[in-house]
Amino acid sequence: MTKLENPWKQNPWFESVAVAQERARKRLPQPVYGALVAGSERGQSVADNQAAFAELGWAPHVVGQHAKREIATTVFGHDLALPVIISPTGVQAVHPDGEVAVARAAAARGTIMGLSNFASKSVEEVTATGATTFFQMYWTGDRDTMVQRMTRAHAAGVQGLIATLDWSFSIGRDWGSPEIPEKVDLRTMVRMAPKVATKGRWMWQFGKQFRATGRLPDLTAPNLAPPGGDAPTFFGAYYEWMTTPPPTWDDVAWMRETWDQISGTPFVLKGVCRIDDALRAVDAGVDGISVSNHGGNNLDGTPAAIRVLKPIADRVGDQVDVVMDGGVRRGSDVVKALALGARAVLIGRAYLWGLAANGQAGVENVLDVLSSGIDSALRGLALPSVSELRPEHLIVPDGFHVEVGAPDRARP
Ligand SMILES: Cc1cc2nc3c(=O)[nH]c(=O)nc-3n(C[C@H](O)[C@H](O)[C@H](O)COP(=O)(O)O)c2cc1C
């Protein structure tokens, strides 16, 4: 007897990031999905990150396309199969395999894995996947503690450091911040049960982990643990960060210099959205910058990263590798960013939705969706390679580019 296929079984493959997002919305408990999707305060910057990409247009050629297109590139000294890098995010509670699944997908598709210092998996577990891993650090703790964390990351085999410094601890989100329990014990599970009870597949995945390891998902930050000590809770880690005095440019130079001595691998400053800051970052000796507003999670009202990209890339793109992140949802967005001067983009929510939708395969699916989108945009533009992309390949509306902090306009 031939086995009948269940016609209602969902094909796990998805054709766009929007479909992955919809699956994530259905699958994840509301507080978890809400934390991924939203931005700070009224959500203006998170919305603008995507809206701005949609303002940029094309005028494709009708004939003369290339039969083969090259989408590989080199960024921060690494050859990447596509100009898309995994941006560091704390992916607690999205999937039991968390950053390990994301790293495996990054390795399988030939790109860099950015690992957050707030991640739910240890840097050792993540580098063990074989992924080229860049470790991300906030400015948190004292210098000795930071040296110890950098030394540990280097010993684990990471190949670059991302310093994310654009965070202003803005509170008061119109969408209502999700409840993050201090720890996941039985009492918490009973209290939060109504929010997760309808999310069968998500519960089943975490239940599988519990049956296999006897461990509940813990909301800790293992990469911030003191040597030989326990990982702090998410709140403990956040408190340390909040109470650390903000860094100066001398601190950035110190961090860059220290990382160089420990590891000798690239140092990237993430969160730049002004020309004067980009120039100071170059003075501090960074190898790269990510033009970013933290996915709309920092100071709300900051323009979309794609709007401030070109003025910054024009000023420092010949001295350091400029990448950008914020709002990338399709291959054509990647191509637009490259045309305006980015060497590559970083993605955040797009892969988190892929992870929620289908684990490692879902993240690979997202990277494949982006690859094929990059390829078809190149075909339409009749270009043989991403390296040929220039601003003239886009239709850019008047006033699109936002130039902030040009030195001649800077206040003394
Ligand atoms: C849920 C979530 C957690 C994040 N956590 C971090 C983090 O720990 N470190 C960091 O540098 N950036 C973090 N980010 C910002 C991302 O690295 C990235 O800048 C942003 O997601 C890019 O915008 P996109 O989501 O539209 O792609 C986070 C973003 C989200 C959505």
CSV table of C-alpha atoms and ligand atoms in Angstrom, one decimal:
chain,number,residue,atom,x,y,z
A,1,MET,CA,0.0,0.0,0.0
A,2,THR,CA,1.4,3.4,-0.9
A,3,LYS,CA,1.7,5.8,2.1
A,4,LEU,CA,-0.6,8.8,1.8
A,5,GLU,CA,1.0,12.2,2.3
A,6,ASN,CA,-0.8,14.3,4.8
A,7,PRO,CA,-2.0,17.2,2.6
A,8,TRP,CA,-2.2,19.5,5.6
A,9,LYS,CA,1.4,19.0,6.7
A,10,GLN,CA,3.2,22.2,6.4
A,11,ASN,CA,6.1,22.4,4.0
A,12,PRO,CA,8.9,23.5,6.4
A,13,TRP,CA,10.6,25.5,3.5
A,14,PHE,CA,9.6,29.1,3.2
A,15,GLU,CA,10.0,31.4,0.2
A,16,SER,CA,10.4,34.8,2.0
A,17,VAL,CA,11.5,36.2,5.3
A,18,ALA,CA,7.9,37.5,5.7
A,19,VAL,CA,6.6,33.9,5.6
A,20,ALA,CA,9.3,32.9,8.2
A,21,GLN,CA,8.1,35.8,10.4
A,22,GLU,CA,4.5,34.7,10.1
A,23,ARG,CA,5.5,31.2,11.2
A,24,ALA,CA,7.5,32.6,14.1
A,25,ARG,CA,4.5,34.7,15.2
A,26,LYS,CA,2.3,31.6,15.3
A,27,ARG,CA,4.8,29.4,16.9
A,28,LEU,CA,6.4,31.5,19.7
A,29,PRO,CA,4.7,32.6,22.9
A,30,GLN,CA,3.5,36.2,22.6
A,31,PRO,CA,6.1,37.7,25.0
A,32,VAL,CA,9.0,36.0,23.1
A,33,TYR,CA,7.7,37.1,19.6
A,34,GLY,CA,6.9,40.5,21.0
A,35,ALA,CA,10.5,40.9,22.2
A,36,LEU,CA,11.9,40.0,18.7
A,37,VAL,CA,9.6,42.2,16.6
A,38,ALA,CA,9.4,45.4,18.5
A,39,GLY,CA,11.7,48.4,18.8
A,40,SER,CA,12.1,51.0,21.6
A,41,GLU,CA,9.5,53.7,22.6
A,42,ARG,CA,7.0,54.3,19.7
A,43,GLY,CA,8.9,52.1,17.3
A,44,GLN,CA,9.7,54.8,14.8
A,45,SER,CA,13.2,53.7,14.0
A,46,VAL,CA,12.4,50.0,13.7
A,47,ALA,CA,9.7,50.9,11.2
A,48,ASP,CA,11.9,53.3,9.3
A,49,ASN,CA,14.7,50.7,8.9
A,50,GLN,CA,12.4,48.7,6.6
A,51,ALA,CA,10.4,51.6,5.1
A,52,ALA,CA,13.5,53.3,3.9
A,53,PHE,CA,14.6,50.2,1.9
A,54,ALA,CA,11.2,50.3,0.1
A,55,GLU,CA,11.8,53.9,-1.0
A,56,LEU,CA,14.8,52.9,-3.1
A,57,GLY,CA,13.9,51.7,-6.6
A,58,TRP,CA,15.4,50.0,-9.7
A,59,ALA,CA,15.5,50.4,-13.4
A,60,PRO,CA,16.4,46.9,-14.6
A,61,HIS,CA,17.9,46.2,-18.0
A,62,VAL,CA,15.8,44.2,-20.5
A,63,VAL,CA,18.6,42.5,-22.3
A,64,GLY,CA,22.4,42.0,-21.6
A,65,GLN,CA,22.3,40.2,-18.3
A,66,HIS,CA,25.1,37.9,-17.2
A,67,ALA,CA,24.6,34.2,-17.3
A,68,LYS,CA,26.6,33.8,-14.0
A,69,ARG,CA,26.7,36.3,-11.1
A,70,GLU,CA,29.2,36.5,-8.3
A,71,ILE,CA,27.7,37.1,-4.9
A,72,ALA,CA,30.8,36.2,-2.8
A,73,THR,CA,32.8,38.9,-1.1
A,74,THR,CA,35.6,39.5,1.4
A,75,VAL,CA,34.9,41.3,4.7
A,76,PHE,CA,37.1,41.8,7.8
A,77,GLY,CA,39.7,39.6,6.0
A,78,HIS,CA,37.3,36.7,5.6
A,79,ASP,CA,36.0,35.3,2.3
A,80,LEU,CA,32.2,35.0,2.5
A,81,ALA,CA,29.9,33.0,0.2
A,82,LEU,CA,27.4,35.9,0.4
A,83,PRO,CA,27.6,39.5,1.7
A,84,VAL,CA,25.4,38.7,4.7
A,85,ILE,CA,26.6,38.2,8.3
A,86,ILE,CA,24.8,37.0,11.3
A,87,SER,CA,24.3,39.9,13.7
A,88,PRO,CA,24.7,39.2,17.4
A,89,THR,CA,21.4,38.8,19.3
A,90,GLY,CA,20.5,37.2,22.6
A,91,VAL,CA,18.2,34.5,21.2
A,92,GLN,CA,17.1,33.1,24.6
A,93,ALA,CA,13.9,31.1,24.4
A,94,VAL,CA,13.4,31.2,20.6
A,95,HIS,CA,14.7,27.7,20.1
A,96,PRO,CA,16.5,25.2,22.5
A,97,ASP,CA,19.5,25.0,20.2
A,98,GLY,CA,19.7,28.8,20.1
A,99,GLU,CA,23.0,30.2,18.9
A,100,VAL,CA,24.5,26.7,18.2
A,101,ALA,CA,21.8,26.1,15.5
A,102,VAL,CA,22.5,29.6,14.1
A,103,ALA,CA,26.2,29.0,14.0
A,104,ARG,CA,25.8,25.7,12.2
A,105,ALA,CA,23.7,27.4,9.6
A,106,ALA,CA,26.3,30.2,9.2
A,107,ALA,CA,29.0,27.6,8.7
A,108,ALA,CA,26.9,25.6,6.3
A,109,ARG,CA,26.2,28.7,4.2
A,110,GLY,CA,29.8,30.2,4.4
A,111,THR,CA,29.3,33.3,6.5
A,112,ILE,CA,30.4,34.8,9.8
A,113,MET,CA,28.5,34.1,13.0
A,114,GLY,CA,28.2,37.1,15.4
A,115,LEU,CA,27.7,35.9,18.9
A,116,SER,CA,26.2,38.1,21.6
A,117,ASN,CA,27.8,38.4,25.0
A,118,PHE,CA,24.2,38.0,26.2
A,119,ALA,CA,23.8,34.8,24.3
A,120,SER,CA,22.2,31.7,25.8
A,121,LYS,CA,25.0,29.4,24.6
A,122,SER,CA,28.7,29.5,25.6
A,123,VAL,CA,31.3,30.8,23.2
A,124,GLU,CA,33.0,27.4,23.4
A,125,GLU,CA,29.8,25.5,22.2
A,126,VAL,CA,29.4,28.0,19.4
A,127,THR,CA,33.0,27.9,18.1
A,128,ALA,CA,32.9,24.1,18.3
A,129,THR,CA,30.4,24.1,15.4
A,130,GLY,CA,33.3,25.3,13.2
A,131,ALA,CA,31.6,28.6,12.3
A,132,THR,CA,33.9,31.6,11.9
A,133,THR,CA,32.7,33.4,15.0
A,134,PHE,CA,33.0,37.1,15.9
A,135,PHE,CA,32.3,37.7,19.6
A,136,GLN,CA,30.2,40.8,20.5
A,137,MET,CA,30.8,42.7,23.7
A,138,TYR,CA,28.9,45.6,25.3
A,139,TRP,CA,30.9,48.0,27.6
A,140,THR,CA,30.1,46.2,30.8
A,141,GLY,CA,32.1,45.4,33.9
A,142,ASP,CA,35.5,46.8,34.7
A,143,ARG,CA,38.5,46.6,32.5
A,144,ASP,CA,39.9,43.4,34.2
A,145,THR,CA,36.6,41.7,33.7
A,146,MET,CA,36.5,42.7,30.0
A,147,VAL,CA,40.1,41.4,29.5
A,148,GLN,CA,39.1,38.1,31.1
A,149,ARG,CA,36.1,37.8,28.7
A,150,MET,CA,38.2,38.8,25.7
A,151,THR,CA,40.8,36.2,26.7
A,152,ARG,CA,38.2,33.5,27.1
A,153,ALA,CA,36.7,34.3,23.7
A,154,HIS,CA,40.1,34.2,22.0
A,155,ALA,CA,40.9,30.9,23.7
A,156,ALA,CA,37.6,29.5,22.4
A,157,GLY,CA,38.8,30.4,18.9
A,158,VAL,CA,36.8,33.5,17.9
A,159,GLN,CA,38.2,35.4,15.0
A,160,GLY,CA,37.0,38.9,15.6
A,161,LEU,CA,35.4,41.2,18.2
A,162,ILE,CA,32.3,43.4,17.7
A,163,ALA,CA,32.0,46.2,20.2
A,164,THR,CA,28.4,47.3,20.4
A,165,LEU,CA,28.2,50.7,22.1
A,166,ASP,CA,24.9,52.1,20.9
A,167,TRP,CA,22.7,51.5,23.9
A,168,SER,CA,21.0,54.2,25.9
A,169,PHE,CA,18.8,52.1,28.3
A,170,SER,CA,15.7,53.8,27.0
A,171,ILE,CA,12.7,52.5,29.0
A,172,GLY,CA,9.0,52.9,28.3
A,173,ARG,CA,8.0,51.0,25.2
A,174,ASP,CA,4.5,51.7,23.8
A,175,TRP,CA,4.3,48.0,22.8
A,176,GLY,CA,4.8,46.9,26.5
A,177,SER,CA,8.0,45.2,27.3
A,178,PRO,CA,7.7,41.4,27.7
A,179,GLU,CA,8.1,39.8,31.1
A,180,ILE,CA,11.5,38.2,31.4
A,181,PRO,CA,11.5,35.8,34.4
A,182,GLU,CA,14.6,36.0,36.7
A,183,LYS,CA,14.9,32.2,36.3
A,184,VAL,CA,12.8,29.4,34.9
A,185,ASP,CA,11.6,27.3,37.8
A,186,LEU,CA,8.4,25.4,38.3
A,187,ARG,CA,6.6,28.4,39.9
A,188,THR,CA,7.5,30.6,36.9
A,189,MET,CA,6.4,28.0,34.5
A,190,VAL,CA,3.0,27.6,36.2
A,191,ARG,CA,2.6,31.4,36.3
A,192,MET,CA,3.5,31.9,32.6
A,193,ALA,CA,1.6,28.8,31.5
A,194,PRO,CA,-1.4,30.7,30.0
A,195,LYS,CA,1.0,32.5,27.6
A,196,VAL,CA,2.7,29.4,26.3
A,197,ALA,CA,0.0,26.7,26.6
A,198,THR,CA,-1.3,27.2,23.1
A,199,LYS,CA,2.2,27.0,21.6
A,200,GLY,CA,2.4,23.3,21.1
A,201,ARG,CA,5.5,22.9,18.9
A,202,TRP,CA,7.5,25.4,20.8
A,203,MET,CA,6.7,23.6,24.1
A,204,TRP,CA,7.4,20.3,22.5
A,205,GLN,CA,10.9,21.5,21.4
A,206,PHE,CA,11.9,22.7,24.9
A,207,GLY,CA,10.3,19.6,26.4
A,208,LYS,CA,12.5,17.4,24.2
A,209,GLN,CA,15.5,19.3,25.5
A,210,PHE,CA,14.3,18.8,29.1
A,211,ARG,CA,13.8,15.0,28.5
A,212,ALA,CA,17.2,14.7,26.9
A,213,THR,CA,19.2,16.8,29.4
A,214,GLY,CA,17.0,17.1,32.4
A,215,ARG,CA,17.6,20.9,32.2
A,216,LEU,CA,15.0,23.6,31.8
A,217,PRO,CA,16.0,26.5,29.5
A,218,ASP,CA,17.9,28.8,31.7
A,219,LEU,CA,17.9,32.6,31.2
A,220,THR,CA,21.5,33.1,32.0
A,221,ALA,CA,24.4,34.7,30.1
A,222,PRO,CA,27.1,32.0,30.2
A,223,ASN,CA,29.7,34.2,28.4
A,224,LEU,CA,29.6,36.7,31.3
A,225,ALA,CA,30.4,34.1,34.0
A,226,PRO,CA,33.5,34.8,36.1
A,227,PRO,CA,36.3,32.2,35.7
A,228,GLY,CA,35.1,29.0,37.4
A,229,GLY,CA,31.9,30.7,38.6
A,230,ASP,CA,28.2,30.5,37.7
A,231,ALA,CA,26.7,32.4,34.8
A,232,PRO,CA,24.8,35.5,35.9
A,233,THR,CA,21.1,35.7,35.2
A,234,PHE,CA,20.0,37.9,32.4
A,235,PHE,CA,19.0,40.5,35.0
A,236,GLY,CA,22.3,40.2,36.8
A,237,ALA,CA,24.1,40.8,33.5
A,238,TYR,CA,21.9,43.7,32.6
A,239,TYR,CA,22.4,45.3,36.0
A,240,GLU,CA,26.2,45.1,35.6
A,241,TRP,CA,25.9,46.7,32.2
A,242,MET,CA,23.6,49.5,33.4
A,243,THR,CA,25.9,50.4,36.3
A,244,THR,CA,29.1,50.5,34.2
A,245,PRO,CA,30.1,54.1,33.4
A,246,PRO,CA,29.7,54.7,29.6
A,247,PRO,CA,32.9,54.4,27.5
A,248,THR,CA,35.0,57.3,26.2
A,249,TRP,CA,36.8,57.3,22.9
A,250,ASP,CA,40.0,56.5,24.9
A,251,ASP,CA,38.2,53.4,26.2
A,252,VAL,CA,37.4,52.3,22.7
A,253,ALA,CA,41.1,52.8,21.7
A,254,TRP,CA,42.0,50.7,24.8
A,255,MET,CA,39.6,48.0,23.9
A,256,ARG,CA,40.8,47.9,20.4
A,257,GLU,CA,44.4,47.8,21.5
A,258,THR,CA,43.7,45.1,24.1
A,259,TRP,CA,41.9,42.9,21.6
A,260,ASP,CA,44.8,43.3,19.2
A,261,GLN,CA,47.3,42.2,21.9
A,262,ILE,CA,45.1,39.2,22.9
A,263,SER,CA,44.0,38.1,19.5
A,264,GLY,CA,45.4,40.1,16.6
A,265,THR,CA,42.0,39.7,14.8
A,266,PRO,CA,39.6,42.3,13.5
A,267,PHE,CA,37.8,44.8,15.8
A,268,VAL,CA,34.5,46.1,14.6
A,269,LEU,CA,32.5,49.0,16.2
A,270,LYS,CA,28.8,48.5,15.8
A,271,GLY,CA,26.2,51.2,16.1
A,272,VAL,CA,27.7,54.1,14.2
A,273,CYS,CA,25.2,56.5,12.7
A,274,ARG,CA,27.2,59.8,12.4
A,275,ILE,CA,30.2,60.8,10.3
A,276,ASP,CA,32.1,62.3,13.2
A,277,ASP,CA,31.8,59.1,15.2
A,278,ALA,CA,32.9,57.1,12.1
A,279,LEU,CA,36.0,59.3,11.8
A,280,ARG,CA,36.8,58.9,15.6
A,281,ALA,CA,36.4,55.2,15.2
A,282,VAL,CA,38.9,55.2,12.5
A,283,ASP,CA,41.3,57.3,14.7
A,284,ALA,CA,40.7,54.7,17.5
A,285,GLY,CA,42.1,52.1,15.1
A,286,VAL,CA,39.0,50.0,14.4
A,287,ASP,CA,39.1,47.6,11.3
A,288,GLY,CA,35.4,48.0,10.6
A,289,ILE,CA,32.2,49.7,11.6
A,290,SER,CA,28.6,48.7,11.4
A,291,VAL,CA,26.3,51.6,10.5
A,292,SER,CA,23.3,50.7,12.7
A,293,ASN,CA,20.6,51.9,15.1
A,294,HIS,CA,20.5,48.6,16.9
A,295,GLY,CA,17.6,47.4,14.9
A,296,GLY,CA,15.5,50.3,16.2
A,297,ASN,CA,16.1,49.2,19.8
A,298,ASN,CA,18.3,52.2,20.8
A,299,LEU,CA,17.2,55.8,20.8
A,300,ASP,CA,13.9,55.9,18.9
A,301,GLY,CA,13.7,58.5,16.2
A,302,THR,CA,17.2,57.7,14.9
A,303,PRO,CA,17.0,57.5,11.1
A,304,ALA,CA,17.1,54.2,9.3
A,305,ALA,CA,20.6,52.9,9.0
A,306,ILE,CA,20.3,52.8,5.2
A,307,ARG,CA,19.7,56.6,5.1
A,308,VAL,CA,22.9,57.4,6.9
A,309,LEU,CA,25.0,54.8,5.2
A,310,LYS,CA,26.3,56.5,2.1
A,311,PRO,CA,27.5,59.7,3.7
A,312,ILE,CA,29.5,57.6,6.2
A,313,ALA,CA,30.8,55.1,3.6
A,314,ASP,CA,31.9,58.0,1.4
A,315,ARG,CA,34.0,59.4,4.3
A,316,VAL,CA,35.6,56.3,5.7
A,317,GLY,CA,34.9,53.4,3.3
A,318,ASP,CA,38.4,53.6,1.9
A,319,GLN,CA,40.0,53.2,5.4
A,320,VAL,CA,37.9,50.5,7.1
A,321,ASP,CA,35.3,47.9,6.1
A,322,VAL,CA,31.9,49.5,6.4
A,323,VAL,CA,28.9,47.2,6.9
A,324,MET,CA,25.4,48.1,7.9
A,325,ASP,CA,22.5,46.5,9.7
A,326,GLY,CA,18.8,47.2,10.3
A,327,GLY,CA,15.7,46.3,8.3
A,328,VAL,CA,17.3,43.8,5.8
A,329,ARG,CA,14.5,41.4,4.9
A,330,ARG,CA,15.3,40.4,1.3
A,331,GLY,CA,18.2,40.0,-1.2
A,332,SER,CA,17.3,43.2,-3.0
A,333,ASP,CA,17.8,45.1,0.4
A,334,VAL,CA,21.3,43.6,0.6
A,335,VAL,CA,22.0,44.8,-3.0
A,336,LYS,CA,20.7,48.3,-2.1
A,337,ALA,CA,23.0,48.5,0.9
A,338,LEU,CA,26.0,47.4,-1.2
A,339,ALA,CA,25.2,49.9,-3.9
A,340,LEU,CA,25.3,52.7,-1.2
A,341,GLY,CA,28.8,51.6,0.0
A,342,ALA,CA,28.4,48.7,2.5
A,343,ARG,CA,30.7,45.7,2.0
A,344,ALA,CA,28.1,43.5,3.6
A,345,VAL,CA,25.1,43.6,5.8
A,346,LEU,CA,24.3,42.1,9.1
A,347,ILE,CA,20.9,40.5,9.7
A,348,GLY,CA,19.1,40.2,13.1
A,349,ARG,CA,15.3,39.5,13.1
A,350,ALA,CA,15.4,37.8,9.7
A,351,TYR,CA,17.4,34.8,11.0
A,352,LEU,CA,15.7,34.8,14.4
A,353,TRP,CA,12.4,34.2,12.6
A,354,GLY,CA,14.0,31.5,10.5
A,355,LEU,CA,15.3,29.9,13.7
A,356,ALA,CA,11.9,30.0,15.3
A,357,ALA,CA,10.2,28.7,12.2
A,358,ASN,CA,12.6,25.7,11.5
A,359,GLY,CA,15.7,25.7,13.7
A,360,GLN,CA,19.1,25.5,11.9
A,361,ALA,CA,17.4,24.6,8.5
A,362,GLY,CA,15.2,27.8,9.0
A,363,VAL,CA,18.3,30.0,9.3
A,364,GLU,CA,19.8,28.3,6.3
A,365,ASN,CA,16.5,28.9,4.5
A,366,VAL,CA,16.7,32.6,5.3
A,367,LEU,CA,20.3,32.9,4.0
A,368,ASP,CA,19.2,31.0,0.8
A,369,VAL,CA,16.3,33.4,0.3
A,370,LEU,CA,18.7,36.3,0.6
A,371,SER,CA,21.3,34.7,-1.7
A,372,SER,CA,18.7,34.1,-4.5
A,373,GLY,CA,17.3,37.6,-4.0
A,374,ILE,CA,20.8,39.1,-4.4
A,375,ASP,CA,21.4,37.0,-7.5
A,376,SER,CA,18.1,38.0,-9.2
A,377,ALA,CA,18.8,41.7,-8.5
A,378,LEU,CA,22.2,41.4,-10.1
A,379,ARG,CA,20.7,39.8,-13.1
A,380,GLY,CA,18.1,42.5,-13.4
A,381,LEU,CA,20.8,45.2,-13.2
A,382,ALA,CA,22.9,43.3,-15.8
A,383,LEU,CA,25.9,43.2,-13.4
A,384,PRO,CA,28.3,40.2,-13.1
A,385,SER,CA,29.2,40.7,-9.4
A,386,VAL,CA,28.3,42.4,-6.2
A,387,SER,CA,31.6,44.2,-6.4
A,388,GLU,CA,30.3,46.3,-9.3
A,389,LEU,CA,27.4,47.8,-7.4
A,390,ARG,CA,27.3,51.6,-7.3
A,391,PRO,CA,24.8,54.3,-6.2
A,392,GLU,CA,23.8,54.9,-9.8
A,393,HIS,CA,22.3,51.5,-10.0
A,394,LEU,CA,19.5,52.7,-7.7
A,395,ILE,CA,16.7,55.2,-8.1
A,396,VAL,CA,17.2,57.3,-5.0
A,397,PRO,CA,14.5,59.8,-4.0
A,398,ASP,CA,15.6,63.4,-3.2
A,399,GLY,CA,16.5,63.9,0.4
A,400,PHE,CA,17.0,60.2,1.1
A,401,HIS,CA,20.5,60.4,2.4
A,402,VAL,CA,20.8,61.8,5.9
A,403,GLU,CA,24.2,63.3,6.6
A,404,VAL,CA,24.8,63.6,10.3
A,405,GLY,CA,27.8,65.0,12.1
A,406,ALA,CA,29.9,66.1,9.1
A,407,PRO,CA,32.9,67.7,10.8
A,408,ASP,CA,32.4,71.1,9.1
A,409,ARG,CA,28.9,71.2,10.8
A,410,ALA,CA,29.9,69.7,14.1
A,411,ARG,CA,29.6,71.9,17.2
A,412,PRO,CA,32.9,72.6,18.9
B,1,LIG,C1,15.9,40.4,20.0
B,1,LIG,C2,17.1,41.1,19.6
B,1,LIG,C3,18.3,41.0,20.4
B,1,LIG,C4,19.4,41.7,20.1
B,1,LIG,N1,20.5,41.6,20.9
B,1,LIG,C5,21.7,42.2,20.5
B,1,LIG,C6,22.9,41.9,21.3
B,1,LIG,O1,22.9,41.2,22.2
B,1,LIG,N2,24.0,42.5,20.8
B,1,LIG,C7,24.1,43.4,19.8
B,1,LIG,O2,25.1,43.9,19.4
B,1,LIG,N3,22.9,43.6,19.1
B,1,LIG,C8,21.8,43.0,19.4
B,1,LIG,N4,20.6,43.2,18.7
B,1,LIG,C9,20.7,44.1,17.5
B,1,LIG,C10,21.1,43.3,16.3
B,1,LIG,O3,22.4,42.8,16.3
B,1,LIG,C11,21.0,44.1,15.0
B,1,LIG,O4,21.7,45.3,15.1
B,1,LIG,C12,19.5,44.4,14.6
B,1,LIG,O5,18.7,43.3,14.9
B,1,LIG,C13,19.5,44.6,13.1
B,1,LIG,O6,18.2,44.9,12.7
B,1,LIG,P1,17.2,43.8,12.0
B,1,LIG,O7,16.7,43.0,13.2
B,1,LIG,O8,16.1,44.7,11.4
B,1,LIG,O9,18.0,43.0,11.0
B,1,LIG,C14,19.5,42.6,19.0
B,1,LIG,C15,18.3,42.7,18.2
B,1,LIG,C16,17.2,42.0,18.5
B,1,LIG,C17,16.0,42.1,17.6
